[in-house]
Coordinates of C-alpha atoms in Angstrom, one line a residue:
X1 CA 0.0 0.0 0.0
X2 CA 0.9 3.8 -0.5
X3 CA 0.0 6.9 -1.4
X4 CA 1.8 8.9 -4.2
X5 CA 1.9 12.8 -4.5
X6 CA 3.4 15.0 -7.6
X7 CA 2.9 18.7 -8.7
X8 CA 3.5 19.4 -12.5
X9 CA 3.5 22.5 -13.8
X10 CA 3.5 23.9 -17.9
X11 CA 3.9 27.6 -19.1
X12 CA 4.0 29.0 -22.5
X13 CA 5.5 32.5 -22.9
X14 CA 6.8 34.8 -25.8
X15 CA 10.1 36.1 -24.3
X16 CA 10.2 38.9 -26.3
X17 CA 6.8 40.3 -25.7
X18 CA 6.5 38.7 -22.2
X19 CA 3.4 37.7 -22.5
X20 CA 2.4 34.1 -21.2
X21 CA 0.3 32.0 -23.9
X22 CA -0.5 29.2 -21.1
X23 CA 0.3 28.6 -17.5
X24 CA -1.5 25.6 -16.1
X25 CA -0.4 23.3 -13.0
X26 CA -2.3 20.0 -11.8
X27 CA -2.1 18.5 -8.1
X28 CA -1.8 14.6 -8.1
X29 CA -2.4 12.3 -5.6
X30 CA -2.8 8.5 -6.1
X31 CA -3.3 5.4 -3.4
X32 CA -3.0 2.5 -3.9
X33 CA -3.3 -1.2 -1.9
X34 CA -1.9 -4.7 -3.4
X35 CA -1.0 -7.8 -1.7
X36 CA 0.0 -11.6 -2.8
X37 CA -2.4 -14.9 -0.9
X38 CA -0.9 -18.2 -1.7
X39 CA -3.3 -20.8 -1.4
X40 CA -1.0 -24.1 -1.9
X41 CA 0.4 -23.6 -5.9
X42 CA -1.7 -21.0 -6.5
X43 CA -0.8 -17.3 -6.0
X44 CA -3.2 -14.7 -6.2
X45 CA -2.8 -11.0 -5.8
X46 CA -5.1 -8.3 -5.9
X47 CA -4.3 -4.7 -5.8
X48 CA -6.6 -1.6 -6.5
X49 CA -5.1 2.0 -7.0
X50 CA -7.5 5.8 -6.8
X51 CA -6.0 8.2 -8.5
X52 CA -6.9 12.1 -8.3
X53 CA -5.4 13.6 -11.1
X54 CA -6.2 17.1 -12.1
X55 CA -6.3 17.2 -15.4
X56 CA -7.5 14.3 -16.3
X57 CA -10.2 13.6 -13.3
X58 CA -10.6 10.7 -10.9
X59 CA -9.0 7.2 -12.0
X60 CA -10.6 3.7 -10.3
X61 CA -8.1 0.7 -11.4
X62 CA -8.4 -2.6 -10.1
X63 CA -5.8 -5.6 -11.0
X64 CA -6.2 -9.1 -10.5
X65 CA -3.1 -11.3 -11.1
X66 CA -3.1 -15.3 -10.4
X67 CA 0.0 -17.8 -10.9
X68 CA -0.8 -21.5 -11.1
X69 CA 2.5 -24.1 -10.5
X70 CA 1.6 -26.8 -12.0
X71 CA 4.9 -28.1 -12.1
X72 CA 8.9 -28.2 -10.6
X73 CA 9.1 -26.6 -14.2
X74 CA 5.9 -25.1 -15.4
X75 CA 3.7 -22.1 -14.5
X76 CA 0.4 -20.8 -15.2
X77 CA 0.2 -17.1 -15.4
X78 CA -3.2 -14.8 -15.7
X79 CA -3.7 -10.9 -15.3
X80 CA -6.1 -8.6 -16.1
X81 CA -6.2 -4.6 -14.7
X82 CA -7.7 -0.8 -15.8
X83 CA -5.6 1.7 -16.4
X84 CA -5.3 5.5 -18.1
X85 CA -2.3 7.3 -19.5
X86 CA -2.4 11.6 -18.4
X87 CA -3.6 13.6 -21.6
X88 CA -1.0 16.3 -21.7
X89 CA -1.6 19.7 -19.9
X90 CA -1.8 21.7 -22.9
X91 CA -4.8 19.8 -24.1
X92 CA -8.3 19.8 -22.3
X93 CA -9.2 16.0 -22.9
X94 CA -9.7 13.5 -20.7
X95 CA -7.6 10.5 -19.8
X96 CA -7.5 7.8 -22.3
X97 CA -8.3 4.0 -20.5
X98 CA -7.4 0.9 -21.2
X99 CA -8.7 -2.7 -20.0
X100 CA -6.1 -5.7 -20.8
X101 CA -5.8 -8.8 -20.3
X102 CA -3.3 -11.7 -20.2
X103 CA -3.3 -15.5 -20.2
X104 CA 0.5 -17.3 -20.6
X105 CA 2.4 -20.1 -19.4
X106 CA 6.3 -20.6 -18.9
X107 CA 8.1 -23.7 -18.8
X108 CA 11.7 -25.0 -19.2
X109 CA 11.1 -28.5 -18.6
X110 CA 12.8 -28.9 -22.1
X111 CA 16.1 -29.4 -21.1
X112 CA 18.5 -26.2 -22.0
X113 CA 15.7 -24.2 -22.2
X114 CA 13.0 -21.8 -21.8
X115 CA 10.0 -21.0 -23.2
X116 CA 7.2 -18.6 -22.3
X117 CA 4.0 -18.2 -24.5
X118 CA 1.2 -15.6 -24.0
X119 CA -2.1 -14.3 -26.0
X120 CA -3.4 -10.7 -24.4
X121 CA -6.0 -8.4 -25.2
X122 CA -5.8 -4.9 -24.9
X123 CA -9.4 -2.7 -25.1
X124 CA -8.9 1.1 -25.6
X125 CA -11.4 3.9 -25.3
X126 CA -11.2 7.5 -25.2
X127 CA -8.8 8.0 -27.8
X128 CA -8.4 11.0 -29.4
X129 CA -8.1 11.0 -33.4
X130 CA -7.4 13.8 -35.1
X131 CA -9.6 14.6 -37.9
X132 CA -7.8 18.5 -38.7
X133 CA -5.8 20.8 -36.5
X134 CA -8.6 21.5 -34.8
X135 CA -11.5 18.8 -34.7
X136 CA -11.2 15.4 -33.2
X137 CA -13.1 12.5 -32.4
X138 CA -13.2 9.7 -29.4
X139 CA -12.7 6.0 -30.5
X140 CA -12.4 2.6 -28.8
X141 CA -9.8 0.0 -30.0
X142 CA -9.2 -3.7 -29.3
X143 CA -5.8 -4.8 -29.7
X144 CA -5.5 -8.9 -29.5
X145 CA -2.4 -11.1 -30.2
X146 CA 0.3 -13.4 -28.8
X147 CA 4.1 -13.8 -28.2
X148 CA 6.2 -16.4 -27.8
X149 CA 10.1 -16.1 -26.2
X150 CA 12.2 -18.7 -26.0
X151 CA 16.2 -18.3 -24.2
X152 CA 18.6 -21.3 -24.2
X153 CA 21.1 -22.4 -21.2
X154 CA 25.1 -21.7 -22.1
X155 CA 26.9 -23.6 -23.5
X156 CA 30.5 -23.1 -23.8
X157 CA 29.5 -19.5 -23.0
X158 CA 27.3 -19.6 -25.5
X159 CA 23.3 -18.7 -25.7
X160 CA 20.5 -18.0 -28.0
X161 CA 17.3 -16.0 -27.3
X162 CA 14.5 -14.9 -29.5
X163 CA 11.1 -13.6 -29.1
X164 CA 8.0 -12.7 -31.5
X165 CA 4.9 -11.1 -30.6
X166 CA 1.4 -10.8 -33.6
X167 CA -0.9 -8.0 -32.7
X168 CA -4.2 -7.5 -34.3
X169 CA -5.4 -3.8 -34.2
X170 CA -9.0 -2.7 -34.7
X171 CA -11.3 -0.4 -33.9
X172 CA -14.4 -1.6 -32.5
X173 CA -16.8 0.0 -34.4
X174 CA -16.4 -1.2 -38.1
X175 CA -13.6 -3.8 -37.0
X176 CA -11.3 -1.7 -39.4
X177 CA -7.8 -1.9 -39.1
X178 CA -5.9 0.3 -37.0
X179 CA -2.7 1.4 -39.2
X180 CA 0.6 2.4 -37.3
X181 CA 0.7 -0.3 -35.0
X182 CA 3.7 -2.8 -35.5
X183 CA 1.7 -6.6 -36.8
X184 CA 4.4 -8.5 -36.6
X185 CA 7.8 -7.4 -33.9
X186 CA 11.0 -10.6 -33.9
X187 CA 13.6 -10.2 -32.2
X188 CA 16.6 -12.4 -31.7
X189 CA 19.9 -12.5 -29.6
X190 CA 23.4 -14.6 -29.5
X191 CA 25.3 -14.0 -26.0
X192 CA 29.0 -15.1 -25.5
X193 CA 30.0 -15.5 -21.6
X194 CA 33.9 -16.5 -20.6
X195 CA 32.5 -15.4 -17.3
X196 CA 36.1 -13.7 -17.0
X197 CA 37.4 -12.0 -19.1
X198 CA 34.9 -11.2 -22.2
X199 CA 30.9 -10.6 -23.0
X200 CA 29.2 -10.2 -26.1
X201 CA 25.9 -9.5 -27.1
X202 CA 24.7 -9.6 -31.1
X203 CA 20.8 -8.2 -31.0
X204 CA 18.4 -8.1 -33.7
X205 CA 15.2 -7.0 -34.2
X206 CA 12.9 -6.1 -36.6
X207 CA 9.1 -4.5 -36.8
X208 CA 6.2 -4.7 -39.5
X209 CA 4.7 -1.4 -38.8
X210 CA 1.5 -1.7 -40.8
X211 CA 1.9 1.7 -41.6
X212 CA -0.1 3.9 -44.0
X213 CA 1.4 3.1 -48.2
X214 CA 1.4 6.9 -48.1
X215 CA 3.7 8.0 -45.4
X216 CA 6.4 6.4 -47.1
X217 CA 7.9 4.1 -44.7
X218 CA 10.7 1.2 -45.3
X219 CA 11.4 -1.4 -42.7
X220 CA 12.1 -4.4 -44.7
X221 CA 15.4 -5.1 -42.7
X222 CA 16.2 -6.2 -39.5
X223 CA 18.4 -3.9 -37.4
X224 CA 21.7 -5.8 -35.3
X225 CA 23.2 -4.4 -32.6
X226 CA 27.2 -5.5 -31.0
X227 CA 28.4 -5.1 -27.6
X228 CA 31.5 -6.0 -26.2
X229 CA 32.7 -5.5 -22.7
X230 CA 36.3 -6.7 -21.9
X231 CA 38.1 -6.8 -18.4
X232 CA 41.7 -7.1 -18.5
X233 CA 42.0 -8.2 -14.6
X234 CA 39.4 -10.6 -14.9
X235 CA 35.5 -9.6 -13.9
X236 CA 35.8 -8.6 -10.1
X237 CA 33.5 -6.0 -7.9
X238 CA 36.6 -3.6 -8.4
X239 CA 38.8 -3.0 -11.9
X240 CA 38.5 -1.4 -15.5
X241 CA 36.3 -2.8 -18.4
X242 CA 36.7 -1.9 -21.8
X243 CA 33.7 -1.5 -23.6
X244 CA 32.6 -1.2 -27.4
X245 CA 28.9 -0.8 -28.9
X246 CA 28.0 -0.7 -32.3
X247 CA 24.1 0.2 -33.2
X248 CA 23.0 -0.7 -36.7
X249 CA 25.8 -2.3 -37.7
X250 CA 24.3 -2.7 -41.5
X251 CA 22.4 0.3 -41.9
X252 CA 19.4 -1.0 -41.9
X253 CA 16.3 1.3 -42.4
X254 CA 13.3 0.7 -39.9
X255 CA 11.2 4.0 -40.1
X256 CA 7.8 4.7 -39.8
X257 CA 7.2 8.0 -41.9
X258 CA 10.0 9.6 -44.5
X259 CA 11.6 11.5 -44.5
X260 CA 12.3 10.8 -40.9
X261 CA 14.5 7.9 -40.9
X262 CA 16.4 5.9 -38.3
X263 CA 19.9 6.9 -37.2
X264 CA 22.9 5.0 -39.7
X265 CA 25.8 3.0 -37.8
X266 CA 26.8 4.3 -35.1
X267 CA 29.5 3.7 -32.1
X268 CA 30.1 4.7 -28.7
X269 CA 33.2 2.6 -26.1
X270 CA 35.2 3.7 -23.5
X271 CA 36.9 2.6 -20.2
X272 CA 35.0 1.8 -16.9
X273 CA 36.3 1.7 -13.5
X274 CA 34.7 0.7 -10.4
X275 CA 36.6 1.0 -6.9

């Protein structure tokens, strides 16, 4: 349980003619109770948050979560909770909610490895679609899908990890689809471990925006990252590391609308030192 307080404060003013185009501020105040019950192999935990928050009125969000073991190496998982993201304080909307939902299971009674699976469904309302610059309109959405991640154990101080999620976007009242929202997101990974002396990290991932033909977009190919981190000592709570990252290390072009495109390779290393 708890109680959270915060005080936010936005101003608009031309310098020159020192006159203020805006000055707003919003008080915030939000409680909250949770707890876990364990009832054998099953875990539930409740939890229920108020939330006062100026601009964007009074917030009621309850949460259910429950865990089921049903083995040494399996669990059950199940969730679903309200929530609202804060409209911004230039706007004079109100908070835009959200219902989801979440059923998954996780497992590594495969030997060497892991594997979690889960389908959610995410139901929208109060969203604000532009229609101009200065009219809008409310809509409700319902996004649906499933993921699936999967990591391996080492071996030789080597792993593999990879994940892939599917969401289906709609809106609810002619079930058309919602563009700008990624279909299809893969992501994969290869760690290397000495557990000494060296660690690497190659990351990929890639995202099938769904985007609109006429915003121009390209993201045919995935995007790999490298870090290295090297310690000359060996890996202790005190000593240097060397380090070395490399972000798109093909160039490859993920970007939603042109011409606003993603950053080209780029590198960043230098030496750490903890005492």
């Amino acid at each position: 349980s708890g109680v959270e307080y915060d005080h936010v404060r936005l101003r608009q003013s031309d310098a020159i003619n020192q006159v203020d185009f805006l000055n707003r501020d919003a008080v915030r105040w939000g409680f909250y109770l949770n707890d876990t019950l364990a009832l054998g192999r099953v875990a539930v935990s409740p939890g229920v948050r108020y939330d006062l928050t100026g601009n964007g009125g009074e917030q009621f969000s309850p949460s259910l979560g429950v865990t089921w073991q049903l083995s040494e190496n399996s669990l059950l998982r199940a969730y679903t909770a309200k929530g609202y993201s804060l409209p911004s304080l230039l706007l004079n909307q109100g908070a835009e909610k959200v219902w989801t939902s979440q059923l998954g299971v996780e497992s590594s009674a495969v030997p060497s490895l892991w594997l979690k699976g889960t389908l959610f469904r995410n139901e929208t309302w109060d969203i604000i679609e532009w229609d101009s610059p200065v009219s809008y309109h409310h809509e409700r959405q319902i996004k649906q899908g499933g993921e699936l991640e999967l990591r391996t154990a080492p071996w030789h101080g080597t792993s593999f990890s990879g994940g892939y999620s599917y969401t289906d976007a709609r809106r609810s009242g002619d079930h058309e689809v919602v563009r700008n929202v990624p279909s299809h997101t893969l992501q994969l990974g290869v760690r290397y471990d000495d557990s000494r002396y060296l660690q690497a990290l190659l990351s990929g991932r890639y995202l099938w925006w769904n985007a609109d033909p006429r915003q121009m977009g390209h993201y045919s190919p995935m995007v790999w990252d490298l870090h290295l981190s090297a310690y000359p000592s060996g890996r202790r709570d005190s000593g240097a590391e060397l380090f070395l990252s490399v972000r798109n290390l093909f160039n490859g072009s993920q970007y939603l609308v042109e011409p606003f495109h993603n950053l080209r390779r780029w590198a960043e290393f230098g030496l750490k030192v903890r005492f």
